[in-house]
Structure formats: structure tokens, C-alpha cells
Amino acid sequence: MKFGDFEISIVRECTMKLDGGAMFGVVPKTLWNKVSPADDLNRILMTCNLLLIDTGSKKVLVETGMGDRWNDKERERYELRTLVEPAEMLKSIGVKNDQIDAVVISHLHFDHAGGATRKEGDKLVPTFPKAKYYVQRGEWDFAHNANPRARASYRPDDYEPLHAHNQIVFMDGDTEVVPGVWAKLTGGHTTHHQIVYFESKGNKGVFFADLMPTKSHVMPPWVMGYDHYPLHSCDEKTKWLAQASAEKWLVVFDHELEVPWGQIALNSSGKYEFLPLPEETLNAQARTEKVLAPLK
Ligand SMILES: [Zn+2]
């Protein structure tokens, strides 16, 4: 899709399921189950959505998904279905892995950093061989010192090889990654969680990462149980939603199963509403019926 001078695309990396209660925190199941119906194991179906921002001179990938380094037992736990091969992750949009200049990872949890590395024979290598991976230094430090509640979400094989190959750029707070694309610190989900803001020719957009993983999380109090600092998430959502709705930004959700991009509007009862763009704005690989096809 054209976005000012940029070309932006979504690639659906996988479908997976996580516990619905963990995804909606203190929101009662009687409410969230209406918008995200749970299966018989109380899990809800989601996707990992990658965003490619091609500025014309640089190709920036936002997130890397779950990747394919999972054993059968783990795949069953998350009902993980890998939709794209890591060696050719962006093939459906005609982009080769070695064409990526920058990869921004919102935080180092396995559903965001899992695809950052891949197996080549018995070696682990960066999935994007020529890219710099942009990571908050605080997130890196935390991943290496996570307390027992947080530890299960981090897998060193997702990010240590990036460091060994000298491909990480450590950031301390808000950073312009390439002209027109910024990493912006929000905290909340993890202390150093970041989102990606981008702008071209007056068009403004934001990839909310795990600050708002699906369209059902648009209401500020609908915060994930996974969040380390849920009240902070609520405050950050309030702030970003006010700006995004007032200035008609394009918003992108990282785990939304249906069309994951659109706009935010404030409706007549004072609530934020997500207005998705038409399916046709997505490349064929990312269309909802395509994503759901392997499940039927
Ligand atoms: Zn996530």
C-alpha cells in the first residue's frame, strides 16, 4: 500500500493461540469472549503480523514473529502454524532477506524476536544477514536479568546470535531508525517496550506492537495480563489513541487476526473504535481468508 513516498506491506508470519485470560487481564471473560471467542482450552486465535516499511532508500522490517524453531510439544501448546519460511520470510511481497536494512523489534519476547534468527544446518544465524537489528538497551539488559514471572517469555537463541554477528544497534529511548521511521518508547508491556511511528508526506502511522495487540484492545482499560506495568500501559494507550484519532493516523496491530490496519475514531458515546481498511489493501498472503485457510 502506498503511504506518502513509502510503500508499506503486512506479512502474516504465523497463526497461534494464547490464553484468553492472559490476553485480556482483568477484563471479565463474559466480555472478552464475545469479541475473541476462546477454544475449549481457553485460548484465542491470533496472528503475528510483520510490517515492512520501504522508504524508497531503506527497507525497515518491524517485528520478526515466532520463527520456526519450535518442537512439536511447543507447537501444540500454542497451536502454532508457521505461514512463512524464515529463509524466505518476505517472499510473498517480493523481498529477499538480504535486502532488509533495519529490523525493529518492539521487545524480546519470543513472539516478536523468534524469527530474528534461524537454523542453518546446525548453526543459528541472523534471519536478515545485512540488517541492523534495533533493540532498546534496557530491554536487552532485562532479558538477561528477567525475574521468574518474566523469564518464560525470553529465549536467548532468538537474540544472542544477533549480538555475536555484531548486528544489534542498542538504543536508549526514542530513536529515528531511518529518515521518517522512529522507535518510540512506551513501557507498560515491559519497561522498555517500544512502538514504531512513521511519517511520509503528511501521512502518519503507528505500529502499536504489544501496547495494543488486537483491535479488541483499543479501549484503554483492556490491557493484557501479560503486561508488567498495566496501569502504565493504560496511560500510554490513552495518550497515543488521542493523537492517532485526532490526526487520523494509520494504526497497525501486531496480533490482529482480521484486517490489522485502519484508523481510530472517537464514536458518539466517547469510545474509541477501530475502522479497518478494506481487505484489498492487504497483499494476497495477508488476507484474512488466506490466513484462516490452513485452519479449515
Ligand atoms: Zn506479542
Short mmCIF file of C-alpha atoms and ligand atoms in Angstrom, two decimals:
data_model
loop_
_atom_site.label_atom_id
_atom_site.label_comp_id
_atom_site.label_asym_id
_atom_site.label_seq_id
_atom_site.Cartn_x
_atom_site.Cartn_y
_atom_site.Cartn_z
CA MET A 1 0.00 0.00 0.00
CA LYS A 2 1.24 3.49 -0.82
CA PHE A 3 1.90 5.69 2.20
CA GLY A 4 3.20 9.07 1.03
CA ASP A 5 6.58 8.26 -0.53
CA PHE A 6 6.70 4.95 1.34
CA GLU A 7 5.40 1.55 0.35
CA ILE A 8 4.11 -0.46 3.30
CA SER A 9 3.11 -4.13 3.49
CA ILE A 10 1.96 -6.65 6.04
CA VAL A 11 3.20 -10.25 6.08
CA ARG A 12 1.39 -12.79 8.26
CA GLU A 13 4.14 -14.82 9.86
CA CYS A 14 2.07 -17.36 11.79
CA THR A 15 -1.18 -18.11 13.49
CA MET A 16 -1.02 -19.05 17.15
CA LYS A 17 -3.13 -19.23 20.27
CA LEU A 18 -2.56 -17.78 23.72
CA ASP A 19 -4.65 -17.94 26.86
CA GLY A 20 -7.58 -15.52 26.54
CA GLY A 21 -7.46 -14.55 30.21
CA ALA A 22 -3.78 -13.62 29.91
CA MET A 23 -4.55 -11.58 26.78
CA PHE A 24 -7.26 -9.52 28.47
CA GLY A 25 -6.04 -9.20 32.06
CA VAL A 26 -8.75 -8.08 34.47
CA VAL A 27 -11.45 -7.83 31.79
CA PRO A 28 -14.11 -10.47 32.61
CA LYS A 29 -14.34 -13.41 30.23
CA THR A 30 -18.06 -12.71 29.75
CA LEU A 31 -16.94 -9.52 27.94
CA TRP A 32 -13.78 -10.57 26.04
CA ASN A 33 -15.24 -13.91 24.92
CA LYS A 34 -17.78 -12.01 22.79
CA VAL A 35 -15.05 -10.33 20.73
CA SER A 36 -12.37 -13.07 20.87
CA PRO A 37 -14.10 -16.43 21.38
CA ALA A 38 -11.99 -18.91 23.35
CA ASP A 39 -11.44 -22.55 22.31
CA ASP A 40 -12.00 -25.45 24.74
CA LEU A 41 -8.55 -24.80 26.27
CA ASN A 42 -9.48 -21.12 26.84
CA ARG A 43 -7.08 -19.99 24.10
CA ILE A 44 -7.79 -17.33 21.49
CA LEU A 45 -6.59 -17.38 17.89
CA MET A 46 -4.22 -14.64 16.75
CA THR A 47 -1.55 -13.95 14.13
CA CYS A 48 1.92 -12.44 14.19
CA ASN A 49 1.88 -9.54 11.75
CA LEU A 50 5.13 -8.15 10.38
CA LEU A 51 5.18 -4.66 8.87
CA LEU A 52 7.58 -3.78 6.08
CA ILE A 53 8.20 -0.07 5.56
CA ASP A 54 10.02 0.63 2.30
CA THR A 55 11.01 4.29 2.39
CA GLY A 56 12.40 4.18 -1.15
CA SER A 57 16.00 4.19 0.07
CA LYS A 58 15.71 1.84 3.07
CA LYS A 59 13.70 -1.26 3.87
CA VAL A 60 12.67 -1.46 7.52
CA LEU A 61 11.02 -4.57 8.94
CA VAL A 62 9.02 -4.24 12.13
CA GLU A 63 8.99 -7.45 14.21
CA THR A 64 10.02 -10.98 13.21
CA GLY A 65 7.20 -13.18 14.59
CA MET A 66 7.58 -16.58 16.27
CA GLY A 67 10.01 -18.11 13.76
CA ASP A 68 10.11 -21.87 13.22
CA ARG A 69 12.45 -23.10 15.98
CA TRP A 70 9.75 -24.89 17.97
CA ASN A 71 9.36 -28.56 18.85
CA ASP A 72 6.12 -30.49 18.46
CA LYS A 73 5.10 -30.09 22.09
CA GLU A 74 5.54 -26.32 21.98
CA ARG A 75 3.74 -26.08 18.64
CA GLU A 76 0.81 -27.91 20.16
CA ARG A 77 0.78 -25.65 23.24
CA TYR A 78 0.38 -22.54 21.08
CA GLU A 79 -1.34 -24.33 18.17
CA LEU A 80 1.42 -22.66 16.19
CA ARG A 81 1.17 -22.68 12.42
CA THR A 82 4.15 -21.16 10.65
CA LEU A 83 2.94 -19.39 7.50
CA VAL A 84 6.29 -18.23 6.07
CA GLU A 85 9.68 -19.94 5.95
CA PRO A 86 12.27 -17.87 7.84
CA ALA A 87 14.78 -18.29 4.95
CA GLU A 88 12.29 -16.54 2.66
CA MET A 89 10.24 -14.63 5.15
CA LEU A 90 9.13 -11.83 2.83
CA LYS A 91 8.89 -13.83 -0.39
CA SER A 92 5.15 -13.14 -0.75
CA ILE A 93 5.89 -9.43 -1.19
CA GLY A 94 8.91 -9.98 -3.44
CA VAL A 95 11.58 -9.02 -0.88
CA LYS A 96 14.66 -11.12 -0.09
CA ASN A 97 16.02 -11.39 3.45
CA ASP A 98 19.35 -9.81 2.44
CA GLN A 99 17.54 -6.69 1.18
CA ILE A 100 16.42 -5.68 4.67
CA ASP A 101 18.42 -2.74 6.09
CA ALA A 102 16.85 -2.45 9.53
CA VAL A 103 14.74 -4.65 11.79
CA VAL A 104 12.96 -3.03 14.72
CA ILE A 105 11.92 -5.42 17.48
CA SER A 106 9.42 -3.96 19.94
CA HIS A 107 10.71 -6.16 22.78
CA LEU A 108 12.48 -9.51 23.01
CA HIS A 109 9.55 -11.84 23.84
CA PHE A 110 9.57 -14.98 21.67
CA ASP A 111 6.55 -13.98 19.57
CA HIS A 112 8.42 -10.84 18.44
CA ALA A 113 12.05 -11.96 18.31
CA GLY A 114 11.54 -15.66 17.45
CA GLY A 115 12.01 -15.06 13.72
CA ALA A 116 15.09 -12.86 14.21
CA THR A 117 17.34 -15.91 13.91
CA ARG A 118 17.04 -19.17 12.03
CA LYS A 119 18.72 -22.55 11.81
CA GLU A 120 21.21 -23.09 9.00
CA GLY A 121 22.41 -26.66 9.30
CA ASP A 122 23.17 -26.88 13.00
CA LYS A 123 24.17 -23.21 13.30
CA LEU A 124 21.96 -20.32 14.38
CA VAL A 125 22.22 -17.31 12.08
CA PRO A 126 20.51 -13.92 11.84
CA THR A 127 17.49 -14.24 9.52
CA PHE A 128 18.33 -10.91 7.89
CA PRO A 129 22.07 -11.12 7.17
CA LYS A 130 22.68 -7.48 6.21
CA ALA A 131 20.28 -5.80 8.62
CA LYS A 132 20.93 -3.90 11.80
CA TYR A 133 18.51 -5.01 14.50
CA TYR A 134 17.25 -2.11 16.64
CA VAL A 135 16.71 -3.10 20.26
CA GLN A 136 16.31 -0.99 23.40
CA ARG A 137 19.36 -1.44 25.62
CA GLY A 138 17.09 -1.64 28.68
CA GLU A 139 15.10 -4.49 27.10
CA TRP A 140 18.34 -6.35 26.33
CA ASP A 141 19.55 -5.93 29.90
CA PHE A 142 16.19 -7.01 31.31
CA ALA A 143 16.11 -10.12 29.09
CA HIS A 144 19.40 -11.13 30.70
CA ASN A 145 18.14 -10.49 34.23
CA ALA A 146 14.44 -11.28 33.99
CA ASN A 147 12.77 -12.31 37.24
CA PRO A 148 10.88 -15.63 37.44
CA ARG A 149 7.50 -14.20 36.32
CA ALA A 150 9.02 -12.62 33.22
CA ARG A 151 11.66 -15.21 32.32
CA ALA A 152 9.50 -17.69 30.37
CA SER A 153 8.93 -15.16 27.57
CA TYR A 154 12.63 -14.86 26.68
CA ARG A 155 14.72 -17.36 24.68
CA PRO A 156 18.41 -16.43 24.30
CA ASP A 157 18.65 -18.19 20.90
CA ASP A 158 16.31 -15.53 19.50
CA TYR A 159 18.79 -12.70 20.11
CA GLU A 160 22.26 -13.86 21.24
CA PRO A 161 23.31 -14.76 17.66
CA LEU A 162 22.49 -11.20 16.57
CA HIS A 163 24.97 -9.89 19.10
CA ALA A 164 27.59 -12.48 18.10
CA HIS A 165 27.26 -11.29 14.49
CA ASN A 166 27.56 -7.66 15.57
CA GLN A 167 24.16 -6.80 14.11
CA ILE A 168 22.46 -5.15 17.08
CA VAL A 169 22.08 -1.40 17.47
CA PHE A 170 21.32 -0.62 21.09
CA MET A 171 19.04 2.35 21.61
CA ASP A 172 18.44 4.39 24.73
CA GLY A 173 14.90 5.75 24.34
CA ASP A 174 13.25 7.30 21.26
CA THR A 175 15.37 6.97 18.12
CA GLU A 176 14.96 7.80 14.42
CA VAL A 177 15.89 4.47 12.83
CA VAL A 178 15.93 5.73 9.24
CA PRO A 179 14.54 9.06 7.99
CA GLY A 180 10.78 9.02 8.66
CA VAL A 181 10.72 5.94 10.91
CA TRP A 182 11.05 6.25 14.68
CA ALA A 183 11.19 3.79 17.55
CA LYS A 184 9.22 5.30 20.47
CA LEU A 185 9.46 4.01 23.99
CA THR A 186 6.13 3.28 25.72
CA GLY A 187 6.96 0.84 28.50
CA GLY A 188 3.95 -0.94 30.04
CA HIS A 189 4.16 -4.40 28.48
CA THR A 190 7.84 -4.44 29.50
CA THR A 191 9.70 -1.45 30.96
CA HIS A 192 11.45 -0.78 27.64
CA HIS A 193 8.72 -1.82 25.21
CA GLN A 194 8.72 0.32 22.07
CA ILE A 195 6.32 1.05 19.22
CA VAL A 196 7.13 2.31 15.71
CA TYR A 197 5.92 5.66 14.41
CA PHE A 198 6.34 6.55 10.73
CA GLU A 199 5.59 9.56 8.63
CA SER A 200 5.77 10.46 4.94
CA LYS A 201 4.36 13.48 3.10
CA GLY A 202 1.97 14.32 5.93
CA ASN A 203 0.73 10.71 6.32
CA LYS A 204 1.25 9.43 9.84
CA GLY A 205 1.21 5.85 11.04
CA VAL A 206 1.95 3.76 14.10
CA PHE A 207 2.65 0.09 14.73
CA PHE A 208 1.37 -0.41 18.27
CA ALA A 209 3.17 -3.72 18.97
CA ASP A 210 2.02 -5.14 22.32
CA LEU A 211 0.71 -1.80 23.59
CA MET A 212 -2.44 -2.72 21.59
CA PRO A 213 -2.06 -6.23 20.15
CA THR A 214 -5.53 -6.53 18.56
CA LYS A 215 -8.44 -4.27 17.69
CA SER A 216 -10.19 -5.61 20.80
CA HIS A 217 -7.50 -3.90 22.91
CA VAL A 218 -8.34 -0.40 21.69
CA MET A 219 -10.24 0.57 24.85
CA PRO A 220 -7.57 1.87 27.28
CA PRO A 221 -8.56 -0.36 30.26
CA TRP A 222 -8.44 -3.54 28.09
CA VAL A 223 -4.83 -4.21 28.97
CA MET A 224 -3.09 -7.60 28.82
CA GLY A 225 -2.49 -9.68 31.94
CA TYR A 226 0.98 -10.28 30.49
CA ASP A 227 1.88 -6.58 30.94
CA HIS A 228 4.49 -5.91 33.60
CA TYR A 229 3.02 -2.44 34.29
CA PRO A 230 -0.66 -2.49 33.25
CA LEU A 231 -1.58 0.93 34.65
CA HIS A 232 1.25 2.49 32.66
CA SER A 233 0.01 0.68 29.53
CA CYS A 234 -3.44 2.18 30.10
CA ASP A 235 -1.97 5.71 30.36
CA GLU A 236 0.18 5.26 27.24
CA LYS A 237 -2.79 3.91 25.27
CA THR A 238 -4.88 6.93 26.28
CA LYS A 239 -2.14 9.28 25.10
CA TRP A 240 -1.45 7.58 21.75
CA LEU A 241 -5.13 6.96 20.92
CA ALA A 242 -5.96 10.64 21.41
CA GLN A 243 -3.31 11.65 18.89
CA ALA A 244 -3.96 8.82 16.44
CA SER A 245 -7.70 9.52 16.31
CA ALA A 246 -7.38 13.32 16.15
CA GLU A 247 -4.84 13.20 13.30
CA LYS A 248 -6.32 10.18 11.50
CA TRP A 249 -3.18 8.07 11.69
CA LEU A 250 -2.91 4.65 10.14
CA VAL A 251 -2.71 2.21 13.05
CA VAL A 252 -1.33 -1.33 12.77
CA PHE A 253 -1.92 -4.19 15.26
CA ASP A 254 0.67 -6.93 15.69
CA HIS A 255 -1.61 -9.85 16.67
CA GLU A 256 -4.93 -8.98 14.99
CA LEU A 257 -6.44 -11.91 13.09
CA GLU A 258 -8.69 -9.86 10.80
CA VAL A 259 -7.58 -6.80 8.79
CA PRO A 260 -4.84 -5.46 11.09
CA TRP A 261 -4.64 -1.87 9.82
CA GLY A 262 -7.04 1.05 9.72
CA GLN A 263 -7.94 4.17 11.66
CA ILE A 264 -9.17 5.01 15.13
CA ALA A 265 -12.30 7.13 15.59
CA LEU A 266 -13.95 8.50 18.69
CA ASN A 267 -17.62 7.50 18.48
CA SER A 268 -20.65 9.44 19.74
CA SER A 269 -20.55 7.72 23.14
CA GLY A 270 -16.94 8.82 23.67
CA LYS A 271 -15.38 5.40 22.97
CA TYR A 272 -12.54 4.63 20.59
CA GLU A 273 -13.46 2.47 17.66
CA PHE A 274 -11.26 0.75 15.10
CA LEU A 275 -12.21 1.25 11.45
CA PRO A 276 -10.32 -1.34 9.39
CA LEU A 277 -9.21 -0.63 5.84
CA PRO A 278 -10.71 -2.93 3.18
CA GLU A 279 -9.18 -6.44 2.79
CA GLU A 280 -7.99 -5.41 -0.69
CA THR A 281 -5.40 -3.08 0.83
CA LEU A 282 -3.56 -6.20 2.04
CA ASN A 283 -1.29 -8.29 -0.17
CA ALA A 284 -2.75 -11.70 -1.08
CA GLN A 285 -0.72 -13.55 1.58
CA ALA A 286 -2.06 -11.34 4.37
CA ARG A 287 -5.79 -11.54 3.54
CA THR A 288 -7.90 -12.98 6.32
CA GLU A 289 -9.32 -15.86 4.27
CA LYS A 290 -5.75 -16.86 3.31
CA VAL A 291 -4.63 -16.75 6.94
CA LEU A 292 -7.57 -18.87 8.06
CA ALA A 293 -7.39 -21.33 5.14
CA PRO A 294 -4.91 -23.77 6.77
CA LEU A 295 -7.24 -23.97 9.79
CA LYS A 296 -10.18 -25.28 7.79
ZN ZN B 1 3.23 -10.30 21.50
#
